[in-house]
Amino acid sequence: MLFSKMFIPTVKEDPKEAEVVSHRLMLRAGFIRRLASGVYTWLPLGLRSLRKVEQIIREEMNRKGAQEILMPAVQPKELWVESTRWEKYGKELLRFTDRNNRELCLGPTHEEVVTDLVRREVKSYKDLPVTLYQIQTKFRDEIRPRFGIMRSREFSMKDAYSFDTDEAGAGKSYMDMYEAYNNIFDRCGFRFRVVEADTGQIGGSFSHEFMVLAETGEDIIISCDTCGYAANLERAEVGVAQKAVSGKKGAHRRVETPNQRKIDEVSAFLGISPDRLLKTIIYNTDKGSIGVLVRGDREINDTKLKNLLKLDELELADERTIEEKTGGPLGFSGPIGLSIPLYADMDLKFMEDFVVGGNERDVHVADVNVGDFSVTGFYDVKVAVPGDKCPRCDKGSLVATRGIEVGHIFKLGLKYSQSMNATFLDSGGKEHFMVMGCYGIGVGRTVAAAIEQGNDENGMILPLPIAPFEVDVLPVNTTHPESMEAARKIYNELLAKGVDALLDDRDERPGVKFKDCDLIGIPLRVTVGERNLKEGLVEIKRRESREFEKVPVSEAAGRIIKYVEDAKHR
Ligand SMILES: [Zn+2]
């Protein structure tokens, strides 16, 4: 492509509305433009990257025998009622009514539609297993769309769904997708990590997330420094540390703590460290009020708590409930004498002579021990922090890194096939539910994640396999005939070998052209300048390492072709 003919509206100034680097650079480099809140147009450069990601996805999905289909964005209410998600999905599901008063929604995901398709068409075990996928536009009515493509309302997604006759088959389908996803993100050129994840609104029993590592990532990844354990923060388990406990077991005693409600207030007032305190947090749930006990220096992980107790709803109790259940005001709750179920974090087992709330205004109780109240049991309910013990191995401790979720795979089991009655007949003519899995990749998000992972003060540093162009051939002076001739020769040679090359034939100042090339993140640049050309040389620069080398004009294309091949088959 000729730069002069392409629609590349680059911008010098940083756009004010952009909060994250990928959003800022995608606007500046002319990858995207905003149409409405959380809704974007992809411009030629951005779309080239998006299509390259799609192509890698297609190849790896097809390699595993998954078959591409294309389902509608508009979905009927009835299917969502069958799966019970019409009620559960909440306001992120954009609903509307057509002229015949039929209720519809814009699909945020396609479990209902694909399950309906397969239950109608597949009758026998002979038709299974089958994995279907699509690359299609989704809509989620995010409460606060932001970060550009990273959290938009309308977005491009690859979603796949597997249907098997049994658990073993579903496990194999899941592993196929696990491998395909590893191949996809490898081929895109990412540094990434696979982590255990929560199943959230999609439901099901088991899942992994694929995280592109980036310091600016929204998600926190907890991993072991010794074994392969890795999970996202909301799911991360904590191993039990058998720490020696200090303090003596004696009778507990009442202490006055006027106006000291918060952990740091109480610990300062009593002159003890926060880990000598026990927090008692009262929650309202769909199964009634509960109390959760966690050491004063730790936080409760709501996701783990919900999963542990199989709760649909979990929220902090209001002040009235707290007074009703404990007899004392907010900030003075303690476990002694409570009649609601008490779920204790594992740490409590190793605490002695600690301080709890007195269930009475301005009162705490000191020198408390586990025998002074009764708990339902001891569980892992706290948020993991770096330095915690690994839940899987003996030696490791946990560390935290940041990442961006680009892929998510789920073992769904029978969740949708049961609620939507998707069955097949086995060889004996007996009816069974299909066992399902679902697998998503945010395609646009993958492009944004690449920019979050690779950038510097000059712009994007994109991995070659998904950069809009692989190489920019840049004649410094377009009015110098020999320069243009050499540039065209190299450019044509590259095109002939299938290299995705751009020729910057614009009559612009060299500084502008160099800046644009860096901003767009083109991995390789061939600079054709008058001075070098006198010696028969051109200069090749690598965007990522900023390394320069001078090579004879005749060898330039060959060198670039080798770099491109290396980058694609690393
Ligand atoms: Zn470990």
Coordinates of C-alpha atoms in Angstrom, one line a residue, residues 22 29 73 96-97 158 176 260 281 286 303 356 389 420 549 553 563 568:
S22 CA -4.0 1.7 24.1
A29 CA -2.4 6.4 15.2
A73 CA -26.8 -10.2 16.8
F96 CA -36.0 -3.8 22.9
T97 CA -39.4 -4.4 21.3
K158 CA -14.8 -15.1 18.7
D176 CA -8.5 -28.9 22.3
Q260 CA -13.0 3.2 67.7
I281 CA -18.5 -8.9 58.9
D286 CA -30.3 -15.2 49.6
T303 CA -16.4 -14.4 44.9
V356 CA -13.1 -8.9 68.7
K389 CA 1.5 -19.6 50.9
M420 CA -33.0 -25.8 27.2
E549 CA 21.9 -1.7 10.5
V553 CA 20.1 -2.1 -1.5
Y563 CA 13.1 -11.1 9.9
K568 CA 6.1 -15.5 12.5

